[in-house]
Amino acid sequence: MASTFQGQLVCSAESRFAIVASRFNDLITSRLIDGAIETIVRHGGDSEKIDVVMVPGSFEIPMAAQRLASSGNYAAVICVGAVIQGSTTHHEYINSQVASGIMSIARETGVPVTFGIITCETMEQALDRSGGKVGNKGTEAAMAAIEMVSLFGTLS
Ligand code: INI
């Protein structure tokens, strides 16, 4: 009989979470931060145990996430940002570094580090994905963090 392991969307009030957020496009990232906090609290977390760490832009998110994940102080690190395509290829450099940076940190530290970065073409698409008609990437990233913390709890 196979054993199946999966996390629950329940978090302990003892768990400490970090949210790393970019100030760039803060109209969007403030909505992602709100979504992430609301989700943690709705699933049993304590708002007093959530630290929000602001960085200048999405490019800087992995640097702060690395520091937080390796501190040993957090059950998970939730990254939120918004990279909106401009008239240059600047966004492509940011996107590739941020996605692979976040995955490397999670692998190196063993701490769940989740990806709540909106990558899109227009501000309208970003609004849709930050609490508008296509959901909220901050909420999604917080749910993934809660589930991974719970899953790792069952595997250790
Ligand atoms: N940072 C973002 O978070 N989103 C963007 O859309 C963006 N664009 O398009 O320029 C952006 N740029 C800043 C970048 O993340 C760094 O902060 C900057 O390059 C300094 O390292």
CSV table of N, CA and C and ligand atoms in Angstrom, one decimal:
chain,number,residue,atom,x,y,z
A,1,MET,N,0.9,-1.2,0.0
A,1,MET,CA,0.0,0.0,0.0
A,1,MET,C,0.9,1.3,0.0
A,2,ALA,N,0.7,2.1,-1.0
A,2,ALA,CA,1.5,3.3,-1.1
A,2,ALA,C,1.2,4.3,0.0
A,3,SER,N,2.2,5.0,0.5
A,3,SER,CA,1.9,6.1,1.5
A,3,SER,C,1.9,7.4,0.7
A,4,THR,N,0.9,8.2,0.9
A,4,THR,CA,0.9,9.5,0.3
A,4,THR,C,1.1,10.6,1.3
A,5,PHE,N,1.9,11.5,1.0
A,5,PHE,CA,2.2,12.7,2.0
A,5,PHE,C,1.7,13.9,1.3
A,6,GLN,N,0.9,14.7,2.0
A,6,GLN,CA,0.6,16.0,1.4
A,6,GLN,C,0.3,17.0,2.5
A,7,GLY,N,0.6,18.3,2.3
A,7,GLY,CA,0.5,19.3,3.3
A,7,GLY,C,-1.0,19.7,3.4
A,8,GLN,N,-1.3,20.3,4.6
A,8,GLN,CA,-2.7,20.8,4.8
A,8,GLN,C,-2.6,22.3,4.7
A,9,LEU,N,-3.7,23.0,4.4
A,9,LEU,CA,-3.7,24.4,4.4
A,9,LEU,C,-4.0,25.0,5.8
A,10,VAL,N,-3.2,24.5,6.8
A,10,VAL,CA,-3.3,24.9,8.2
A,10,VAL,C,-2.0,25.3,8.7
A,11,CYS,N,-1.9,26.5,9.3
A,11,CYS,CA,-0.5,26.8,9.9
A,11,CYS,C,-0.6,27.0,11.4
A,12,SER,N,0.5,26.7,12.0
A,12,SER,CA,0.5,26.9,13.5
A,12,SER,C,0.7,28.4,13.8
A,13,ALA,N,0.0,28.8,14.9
A,13,ALA,CA,0.1,30.2,15.3
A,13,ALA,C,1.6,30.5,15.8
A,14,GLU,N,2.3,29.4,16.0
A,14,GLU,CA,3.8,29.6,16.4
A,14,GLU,C,4.7,29.9,15.2
A,15,SER,N,4.2,29.5,14.0
A,15,SER,CA,5.1,29.7,12.9
A,15,SER,C,5.4,31.1,12.5
A,16,ARG,N,6.6,31.4,12.2
A,16,ARG,CA,7.0,32.8,11.8
A,16,ARG,C,7.2,32.8,10.3
A,17,PHE,N,6.6,33.8,9.6
A,17,PHE,CA,6.7,33.9,8.2
A,17,PHE,C,7.4,35.2,7.8
A,18,ALA,N,8.2,35.2,6.8
A,18,ALA,CA,8.7,36.5,6.2
A,18,ALA,C,8.1,36.7,4.8
A,19,ILE,N,7.7,37.9,4.6
A,19,ILE,CA,7.2,38.3,3.2
A,19,ILE,C,8.3,39.3,2.7
A,20,VAL,N,8.9,39.0,1.6
A,20,VAL,CA,9.8,39.9,1.0
A,20,VAL,C,9.1,40.6,-0.2
A,21,ALA,N,9.1,41.9,-0.2
A,21,ALA,CA,8.3,42.6,-1.2
A,21,ALA,C,9.0,43.8,-1.8
A,22,SER,N,8.8,44.0,-3.1
A,22,SER,CA,9.5,45.1,-3.8
A,22,SER,C,8.7,46.4,-3.6
A,23,ARG,N,9.4,47.5,-3.5
A,23,ARG,CA,8.7,48.8,-3.5
A,23,ARG,C,8.4,49.2,-4.9
A,24,PHE,N,9.1,48.7,-5.9
A,24,PHE,CA,8.8,49.1,-7.3
A,24,PHE,C,7.4,48.5,-7.6
A,25,ASN,N,6.6,49.3,-8.2
A,25,ASN,CA,5.2,49.0,-8.5
A,25,ASN,C,4.4,48.7,-7.2
A,26,ASP,N,4.6,49.6,-6.2
A,26,ASP,CA,4.0,49.4,-4.9
A,26,ASP,C,2.5,49.4,-4.9
A,27,LEU,N,1.9,50.0,-5.9
A,27,LEU,CA,0.5,50.0,-6.0
A,27,LEU,C,0.0,48.5,-6.0
A,28,ILE,N,0.8,47.7,-6.7
A,28,ILE,CA,0.5,46.3,-6.9
A,28,ILE,C,1.0,45.5,-5.7
A,29,THR,N,2.3,45.8,-5.3
A,29,THR,CA,2.9,44.9,-4.3
A,29,THR,C,2.2,45.1,-2.9
A,30,SER,N,1.6,46.3,-2.7
A,30,SER,CA,0.9,46.4,-1.4
A,30,SER,C,-0.3,45.5,-1.4
A,31,ARG,N,-0.9,45.3,-2.5
A,31,ARG,CA,-2.1,44.4,-2.6
A,31,ARG,C,-1.7,42.9,-2.4
A,32,LEU,N,-0.5,42.6,-2.9
A,32,LEU,CA,0.1,41.3,-2.8
A,32,LEU,C,0.4,41.0,-1.3
A,33,ILE,N,1.0,42.0,-0.7
A,33,ILE,CA,1.4,41.8,0.8
A,33,ILE,C,0.1,41.6,1.6
A,34,ASP,N,-0.9,42.4,1.3
A,34,ASP,CA,-2.2,42.3,2.1
A,34,ASP,C,-2.8,40.9,1.9
A,35,GLY,N,-2.7,40.4,0.6
A,35,GLY,CA,-3.3,39.1,0.3
A,35,GLY,C,-2.5,38.0,1.0
A,36,ALA,N,-1.2,38.1,1.1
A,36,ALA,CA,-0.4,37.1,1.8
A,36,ALA,C,-0.7,37.1,3.3
A,37,ILE,N,-0.7,38.3,3.9
A,37,ILE,CA,-1.0,38.4,5.4
A,37,ILE,C,-2.4,37.8,5.7
A,38,GLU,N,-3.3,38.3,4.9
A,38,GLU,CA,-4.7,37.8,5.2
A,38,GLU,C,-4.8,36.3,5.1
A,39,THR,N,-4.1,35.7,4.1
A,39,THR,CA,-4.1,34.3,3.9
A,39,THR,C,-3.5,33.5,5.1
A,40,ILE,N,-2.4,34.0,5.6
A,40,ILE,CA,-1.7,33.3,6.7
A,40,ILE,C,-2.6,33.4,7.9
A,41,VAL,N,-3.2,34.5,8.2
A,41,VAL,CA,-4.1,34.7,9.3
A,41,VAL,C,-5.3,33.8,9.2
A,42,ARG,N,-5.9,33.8,8.0
A,42,ARG,CA,-7.1,33.0,7.8
A,42,ARG,C,-6.9,31.5,8.0
A,43,HIS,N,-5.6,31.1,7.8
A,43,HIS,CA,-5.3,29.6,7.9
A,43,HIS,C,-4.7,29.3,9.3
A,44,GLY,N,-4.8,30.2,10.2
A,44,GLY,CA,-4.3,29.9,11.6
A,44,GLY,C,-3.1,30.6,12.1
A,45,GLY,N,-2.4,31.4,11.2
A,45,GLY,CA,-1.2,32.0,11.6
A,45,GLY,C,-1.5,33.3,12.5
A,46,ASP,N,-0.4,33.8,13.1
A,46,ASP,CA,-0.5,35.0,14.0
A,46,ASP,C,0.1,36.2,13.3
A,47,SER,N,-0.6,37.2,13.1
A,47,SER,CA,-0.1,38.4,12.4
A,47,SER,C,1.1,39.0,13.0
A,48,GLU,N,1.2,38.8,14.4
A,48,GLU,CA,2.4,39.3,15.1
A,48,GLU,C,3.7,38.5,14.7
A,49,LYS,N,3.5,37.4,14.1
A,49,LYS,CA,4.7,36.5,13.7
A,49,LYS,C,4.9,36.6,12.2
A,50,ILE,N,4.5,37.7,11.6
A,50,ILE,CA,4.8,37.9,10.2
A,50,ILE,C,5.7,39.2,10.0
A,51,ASP,N,6.8,39.0,9.4
A,51,ASP,CA,7.7,40.2,9.2
A,51,ASP,C,7.7,40.5,7.7
A,52,VAL,N,7.4,41.8,7.4
A,52,VAL,CA,7.4,42.2,6.0
A,52,VAL,C,8.7,43.0,5.7
A,53,VAL,N,9.5,42.5,4.8
A,53,VAL,CA,10.8,43.1,4.5
A,53,VAL,C,10.7,43.7,3.1
A,54,MET,N,10.9,45.0,3.0
A,54,MET,CA,10.8,45.7,1.7
A,54,MET,C,12.2,45.9,1.1
A,55,VAL,N,12.2,45.7,-0.2
A,55,VAL,CA,13.4,45.9,-1.0
A,55,VAL,C,13.1,46.8,-2.2
A,56,PRO,N,14.2,47.4,-2.8
A,56,PRO,CA,13.9,48.4,-3.9
A,56,PRO,C,13.1,47.8,-5.0
A,57,GLY,N,13.5,46.7,-5.6
A,57,GLY,CA,12.8,46.2,-6.8
A,57,GLY,C,12.9,44.6,-6.7
A,58,SER,N,12.2,44.0,-7.7
A,58,SER,CA,12.2,42.5,-7.7
A,58,SER,C,13.6,41.9,-7.8
A,59,PHE,N,14.5,42.6,-8.5
A,59,PHE,CA,15.8,42.1,-8.7
A,59,PHE,C,16.5,41.8,-7.3
A,60,GLU,N,16.1,42.6,-6.3
A,60,GLU,CA,16.7,42.5,-5.0
A,60,GLU,C,16.0,41.5,-4.1
A,61,ILE,N,14.9,41.0,-4.5
A,61,ILE,CA,14.1,40.0,-3.7
A,61,ILE,C,15.0,38.8,-3.3
A,62,PRO,N,15.6,38.1,-4.3
A,62,PRO,CA,16.4,36.9,-3.9
A,62,PRO,C,17.5,37.2,-2.8
A,63,MET,N,18.1,38.4,-2.9
A,63,MET,CA,19.2,38.7,-1.9
A,63,MET,C,18.6,38.7,-0.5
A,64,ALA,N,17.5,39.4,-0.3
A,64,ALA,CA,16.9,39.5,1.0
A,64,ALA,C,16.3,38.1,1.4
A,65,ALA,N,15.7,37.4,0.4
A,65,ALA,CA,15.1,36.1,0.8
A,65,ALA,C,16.2,35.1,1.2
A,66,GLN,N,17.4,35.2,0.6
A,66,GLN,CA,18.5,34.3,1.0
A,66,GLN,C,18.8,34.5,2.5
A,67,ARG,N,18.9,35.8,2.8
A,67,ARG,CA,19.3,36.2,4.2
A,67,ARG,C,18.3,35.7,5.2
A,68,LEU,N,17.0,35.9,4.9
A,68,LEU,CA,15.9,35.5,5.8
A,68,LEU,C,15.8,33.9,5.9
A,69,ALA,N,15.9,33.3,4.7
A,69,ALA,CA,15.7,31.8,4.7
A,69,ALA,C,16.9,31.2,5.5
A,70,SER,N,18.1,31.7,5.4
A,70,SER,CA,19.2,31.1,6.1
A,70,SER,C,19.3,31.5,7.5
A,71,SER,N,18.5,32.4,8.0
A,71,SER,CA,18.5,32.9,9.4
A,71,SER,C,18.1,31.8,10.4
A,72,GLY,N,17.2,30.9,9.9
A,72,GLY,CA,16.7,29.9,10.8
A,72,GLY,C,15.5,30.4,11.6
A,73,ASN,N,15.1,31.6,11.3
A,73,ASN,CA,14.0,32.2,12.1
A,73,ASN,C,12.6,32.0,11.5
A,74,TYR,N,12.6,31.6,10.2
A,74,TYR,CA,11.3,31.5,9.5
A,74,TYR,C,10.9,30.2,9.0
A,75,ALA,N,9.6,29.8,9.2
A,75,ALA,CA,9.1,28.6,8.6
A,75,ALA,C,9.1,28.6,7.1
A,76,ALA,N,8.9,29.8,6.5
A,76,ALA,CA,8.9,30.0,5.1
A,76,ALA,C,9.1,31.5,4.7
A,77,VAL,N,9.5,31.7,3.5
A,77,VAL,CA,9.7,33.1,3.0
A,77,VAL,C,8.8,33.2,1.8
A,78,ILE,N,8.0,34.2,1.8
A,78,ILE,CA,7.0,34.5,0.7
A,78,ILE,C,7.5,35.7,-0.1
A,79,CYS,N,7.8,35.5,-1.4
A,79,CYS,CA,8.3,36.6,-2.2
A,79,CYS,C,7.2,37.2,-3.0
A,80,VAL,N,7.1,38.6,-3.0
A,80,VAL,CA,6.0,39.2,-3.8
A,80,VAL,C,6.6,40.4,-4.6
A,81,GLY,N,6.3,40.5,-5.8
A,81,GLY,CA,6.8,41.6,-6.6
A,81,GLY,C,5.9,41.7,-7.9
A,82,ALA,N,6.2,42.7,-8.7
A,82,ALA,CA,5.5,42.9,-10.0
A,82,ALA,C,6.5,43.4,-11.0
A,83,VAL,N,6.7,42.6,-12.0
A,83,VAL,CA,7.6,43.0,-13.1
A,83,VAL,C,6.7,43.2,-14.3
A,84,ILE,N,6.6,44.5,-14.7
A,84,ILE,CA,5.7,44.8,-15.8
A,84,ILE,C,6.5,45.2,-17.0
A,85,GLN,N,6.3,44.5,-18.1
A,85,GLN,CA,7.1,44.7,-19.3
A,85,GLN,C,7.1,46.1,-19.7
A,86,GLY,N,8.3,46.7,-20.0
A,86,GLY,CA,8.4,48.0,-20.5
A,86,GLY,C,8.7,48.0,-22.0
A,87,SER,N,9.3,49.1,-22.4
A,87,SER,CA,9.7,49.2,-23.9
A,87,SER,C,11.1,48.6,-24.1
A,88,THR,N,11.7,48.2,-23.1
A,88,THR,CA,13.1,47.6,-23.2
A,88,THR,C,13.0,46.1,-22.8
A,89,THR,N,14.2,45.4,-22.8
A,89,THR,CA,14.2,44.0,-22.4
A,89,THR,C,14.6,43.9,-20.9
A,90,HIS,N,14.7,45.0,-20.2
A,90,HIS,CA,15.1,45.1,-18.8
A,90,HIS,C,14.3,44.0,-18.0
A,91,HIS,N,13.0,43.9,-18.2
A,91,HIS,CA,12.2,43.0,-17.4
A,91,HIS,C,12.7,41.5,-17.6
A,92,GLU,N,13.2,41.2,-18.8
A,92,GLU,CA,13.6,39.8,-19.0
A,92,GLU,C,14.8,39.4,-18.1
A,93,TYR,N,15.7,40.3,-18.0
A,93,TYR,CA,16.8,40.1,-17.1
A,93,TYR,C,16.4,39.9,-15.6
A,94,ILE,N,15.4,40.7,-15.2
A,94,ILE,CA,14.9,40.7,-13.9
A,94,ILE,C,14.2,39.3,-13.7
A,95,ASN,N,13.3,39.0,-14.6
A,95,ASN,CA,12.5,37.8,-14.4
A,95,ASN,C,13.3,36.5,-14.3
A,96,SER,N,14.3,36.4,-15.2
A,96,SER,CA,15.1,35.2,-15.2
A,96,SER,C,15.9,35.1,-13.9
A,97,GLN,N,16.5,36.2,-13.4
A,97,GLN,CA,17.3,36.1,-12.2
A,97,GLN,C,16.4,35.8,-10.9
A,98,VAL,N,15.2,36.4,-10.9
A,98,VAL,CA,14.4,36.3,-9.7
A,98,VAL,C,13.8,34.9,-9.6
A,99,ALA,N,13.3,34.3,-10.7
A,99,ALA,CA,12.8,33.0,-10.6
A,99,ALA,C,13.8,31.9,-10.2
A,100,SER,N,15.0,32.0,-10.9
A,100,SER,CA,16.0,31.0,-10.6
A,100,SER,C,16.6,31.3,-9.2
A,101,GLY,N,16.8,32.5,-8.9
A,101,GLY,CA,17.3,32.9,-7.6
A,101,GLY,C,16.4,32.3,-6.4
A,102,ILE,N,15.2,32.5,-6.6
A,102,ILE,CA,14.2,32.0,-5.5
A,102,ILE,C,14.3,30.5,-5.4
A,103,MET,N,14.3,29.8,-6.5
A,103,MET,CA,14.4,28.3,-6.5
A,103,MET,C,15.7,27.9,-5.8
A,104,SER,N,16.8,28.5,-6.2
A,104,SER,CA,18.1,28.1,-5.6
A,104,SER,C,18.1,28.3,-4.1
A,105,ILE,N,17.6,29.4,-3.6
A,105,ILE,CA,17.6,29.6,-2.2
A,105,ILE,C,16.8,28.6,-1.4
A,106,ALA,N,15.6,28.2,-2.0
A,106,ALA,CA,14.8,27.2,-1.4
A,106,ALA,C,15.6,25.9,-1.3
A,107,ARG,N,16.3,25.5,-2.4
A,107,ARG,CA,17.0,24.3,-2.5
A,107,ARG,C,18.2,24.3,-1.5
A,108,GLU,N,18.9,25.4,-1.5
A,108,GLU,CA,20.1,25.5,-0.6
A,108,GLU,C,19.8,25.5,0.9
A,109,THR,N,18.7,26.2,1.2
A,109,THR,CA,18.4,26.3,2.7
A,109,THR,C,17.4,25.2,3.2
A,110,GLY,N,16.6,24.6,2.3
A,110,GLY,CA,15.6,23.6,2.7
A,110,GLY,C,14.4,24.3,3.3
A,111,VAL,N,14.4,25.7,3.2
A,111,VAL,CA,13.2,26.4,3.7
A,111,VAL,C,12.3,26.7,2.5
A,112,PRO,N,11.0,26.5,2.6
A,112,PRO,CA,10.1,26.9,1.5
A,112,PRO,C,10.2,28.4,1.2
A,113,VAL,N,10.5,28.7,-0.1
A,113,VAL,CA,10.6,30.1,-0.5
A,113,VAL,C,9.6,30.2,-1.7
A,114,THR,N,8.6,30.9,-1.6
A,114,THR,CA,7.5,30.8,-2.7
A,114,THR,C,7.5,32.1,-3.6
A,115,PHE,N,7.0,31.9,-4.8
A,115,PHE,CA,7.1,32.8,-5.9
A,115,PHE,C,5.8,33.5,-6.1
A,116,GLY,N,5.7,34.7,-5.5
A,116,GLY,CA,4.4,35.5,-5.8
A,116,GLY,C,4.8,36.8,-6.6
A,117,ILE,N,5.6,36.5,-7.6
A,117,ILE,CA,6.0,37.7,-8.5
A,117,ILE,C,5.1,37.7,-9.7
A,118,ILE,N,4.4,38.8,-9.9
A,118,ILE,CA,3.6,38.9,-11.1
A,118,ILE,C,4.5,39.3,-12.3
A,119,THR,N,4.4,38.6,-13.4
A,119,THR,CA,5.2,39.0,-14.6
A,119,THR,C,4.2,39.2,-15.7
A,120,CYS,N,4.0,40.4,-16.1
A,120,CYS,CA,3.0,40.6,-17.1
A,120,CYS,C,3.3,41.8,-18.0
A,121,GLU,N,2.4,42.1,-19.0
A,121,GLU,CA,2.7,43.1,-20.0
A,121,GLU,C,2.2,44.5,-19.6
A,122,THR,N,1.1,44.5,-18.9
A,122,THR,CA,0.4,45.8,-18.6
A,122,THR,C,0.0,46.0,-17.1
A,123,MET,N,-0.2,47.2,-16.7
A,123,MET,CA,-0.6,47.5,-15.4
A,123,MET,C,-2.0,46.9,-15.1
A,124,GLU,N,-2.8,46.8,-16.2
A,124,GLU,CA,-4.2,46.3,-16.0
A,124,GLU,C,-4.1,44.8,-15.7
A,125,GLN,N,-3.1,44.1,-16.3
A,125,GLN,CA,-3.0,42.6,-16.0
A,125,GLN,C,-2.4,42.5,-14.6
A,126,ALA,N,-1.6,43.4,-14.2
A,126,ALA,CA,-1.1,43.3,-12.8
A,126,ALA,C,-2.2,43.5,-11.8
A,127,LEU,N,-3.1,44.5,-12.1
A,127,LEU,CA,-4.2,44.7,-11.2
A,127,LEU,C,-5.1,43.5,-11.1
A,128,ASP,N,-5.3,42.9,-12.3
A,128,ASP,CA,-6.2,41.7,-12.3
A,128,ASP,C,-5.6,40.6,-11.4
A,129,ARG,N,-4.2,40.5,-11.3
A,129,ARG,CA,-3.6,39.4,-10.6
A,129,ARG,C,-3.2,39.8,-9.2
A,130,SER,N,-3.6,40.9,-8.7
A,130,SER,CA,-3.3,41.4,-7.4
A,130,SER,C,-4.6,41.7,-6.6
A,131,GLY,N,-5.6,40.8,-6.8
A,131,GLY,CA,-6.9,41.0,-6.1
A,131,GLY,C,-8.0,41.4,-7.0
A,132,GLY,N,-7.7,41.4,-8.3
A,132,GLY,CA,-8.7,41.7,-9.3
A,132,GLY,C,-9.3,40.4,-9.8
A,133,LYS,N,-9.7,40.4,-11.1
A,133,LYS,CA,-10.5,39.2,-11.6
A,133,LYS,C,-9.7,37.9,-11.8
A,134,VAL,N,-8.3,38.0,-11.7
A,134,VAL,CA,-7.6,36.7,-11.9
A,134,VAL,C,-6.9,36.3,-10.5
A,135,GLY,N,-7.5,36.7,-9.4
A,135,GLY,CA,-7.0,36.3,-8.1
A,135,GLY,C,-5.9,37.2,-7.6
A,136,ASN,N,-5.1,36.7,-6.7
A,136,ASN,CA,-4.1,37.5,-6.0
A,136,ASN,C,-2.8,36.6,-5.8
A,137,LYS,N,-1.7,37.0,-6.5
A,137,LYS,CA,-0.5,36.1,-6.5
A,137,LYS,C,0.1,36.1,-5.1
A,138,GLY,N,-0.2,37.1,-4.3
A,138,GLY,CA,0.3,37.1,-2.9
A,138,GLY,C,-0.4,36.0,-2.1
A,139,THR,N,-1.7,35.9,-2.3
A,139,THR,CA,-2.5,34.9,-1.7
A,139,THR,C,-2.0,33.5,-2.1
A,140,GLU,N,-1.8,33.3,-3.4
A,140,GLU,CA,-1.3,32.1,-3.9
A,140,GLU,C,0.0,31.7,-3.3
A,141,ALA,N,0.9,32.6,-3.2
A,141,ALA,CA,2.3,32.3,-2.7
A,141,ALA,C,2.2,32.0,-1.2
A,142,ALA,N,1.3,32.6,-0.5
A,142,ALA,CA,1.2,32.3,0.9
A,142,ALA,C,0.6,30.9,1.1
A,143,MET,N,-0.4,30.6,0.3
A,143,MET,CA,-1.0,29.2,0.4
A,143,MET,C,0.0,28.2,0.1
A,144,ALA,N,0.9,28.4,-0.9
A,144,ALA,CA,1.9,27.4,-1.3
A,144,ALA,C,2.9,27.3,-0.1
A,145,ALA,N,3.2,28.4,0.5
A,145,ALA,CA,4.1,28.4,1.7
A,145,ALA,C,3.5,27.6,2.8
A,146,ILE,N,2.3,27.9,3.1
A,146,ILE,CA,1.6,27.1,4.2
A,146,ILE,C,1.6,25.6,4.0
A,147,GLU,N,1.2,25.3,2.7
A,147,GLU,CA,1.2,23.9,2.4
A,147,GLU,C,2.6,23.2,2.4
A,148,MET,N,3.6,23.9,2.0
A,148,MET,CA,4.9,23.3,2.0
A,148,MET,C,5.5,23.1,3.5
A,149,VAL,N,5.2,24.1,4.3
A,149,VAL,CA,5.6,24.0,5.7
A,149,VAL,C,4.9,22.8,6.3
A,150,SER,N,3.6,22.6,6.1
A,150,SER,CA,2.8,21.5,6.6
A,150,SER,C,3.4,20.2,6.0
A,151,LEU,N,3.6,20.2,4.7
A,151,LEU,CA,4.2,19.0,4.1
A,151,LEU,C,5.5,18.6,4.7
A,152,PHE,N,6.4,19.5,4.9
A,152,PHE,CA,7.8,19.2,5.4
A,152,PHE,C,7.6,18.7,6.9
A,153,GLY,N,6.6,19.2,7.6
A,153,GLY,CA,6.3,18.7,8.9
A,153,GLY,C,6.0,17.2,8.9
A,154,THR,N,5.3,16.8,7.9
A,154,THR,CA,4.9,15.4,7.8
A,154,THR,C,6.1,14.5,7.4
A,155,LEU,N,7.1,15.1,6.7
A,155,LEU,CA,8.2,14.3,6.1
A,155,LEU,C,9.4,14.2,7.1
A,156,SER,N,9.4,15.2,8.1
A,156,SER,CA,10.6,15.1,9.0
A,156,SER,C,10.4,14.2,10.2
B,1,INI,N1,11.6,46.2,-10.6
B,1,INI,C1,10.4,45.6,-10.4
B,1,INI,O1,10.1,45.0,-9.3
B,1,INI,N2,9.5,45.6,-11.4
B,1,INI,C2,9.7,46.2,-12.6
B,1,INI,O2,8.8,46.2,-13.5
B,1,INI,C3,11.0,46.8,-12.8
B,1,INI,N3,11.3,47.4,-14.1
B,1,INI,O3,10.5,47.2,-15.1
B,1,INI,O4,12.3,48.1,-14.3
B,1,INI,C4,11.9,46.8,-11.8
B,1,INI,N4,13.1,47.3,-11.9
B,1,INI,C5,14.0,47.6,-10.8
B,1,INI,C6,14.9,46.4,-10.5
B,1,INI,O5,14.2,45.3,-9.9
B,1,INI,C7,16.1,46.8,-9.6
B,1,INI,O6,15.6,47.3,-8.4
B,1,INI,C8,17.0,47.8,-10.2
B,1,INI,O7,17.5,47.3,-11.5
B,1,INI,C9,18.3,48.0,-9.3
B,1,INI,O8,19.0,46.8,-9.1
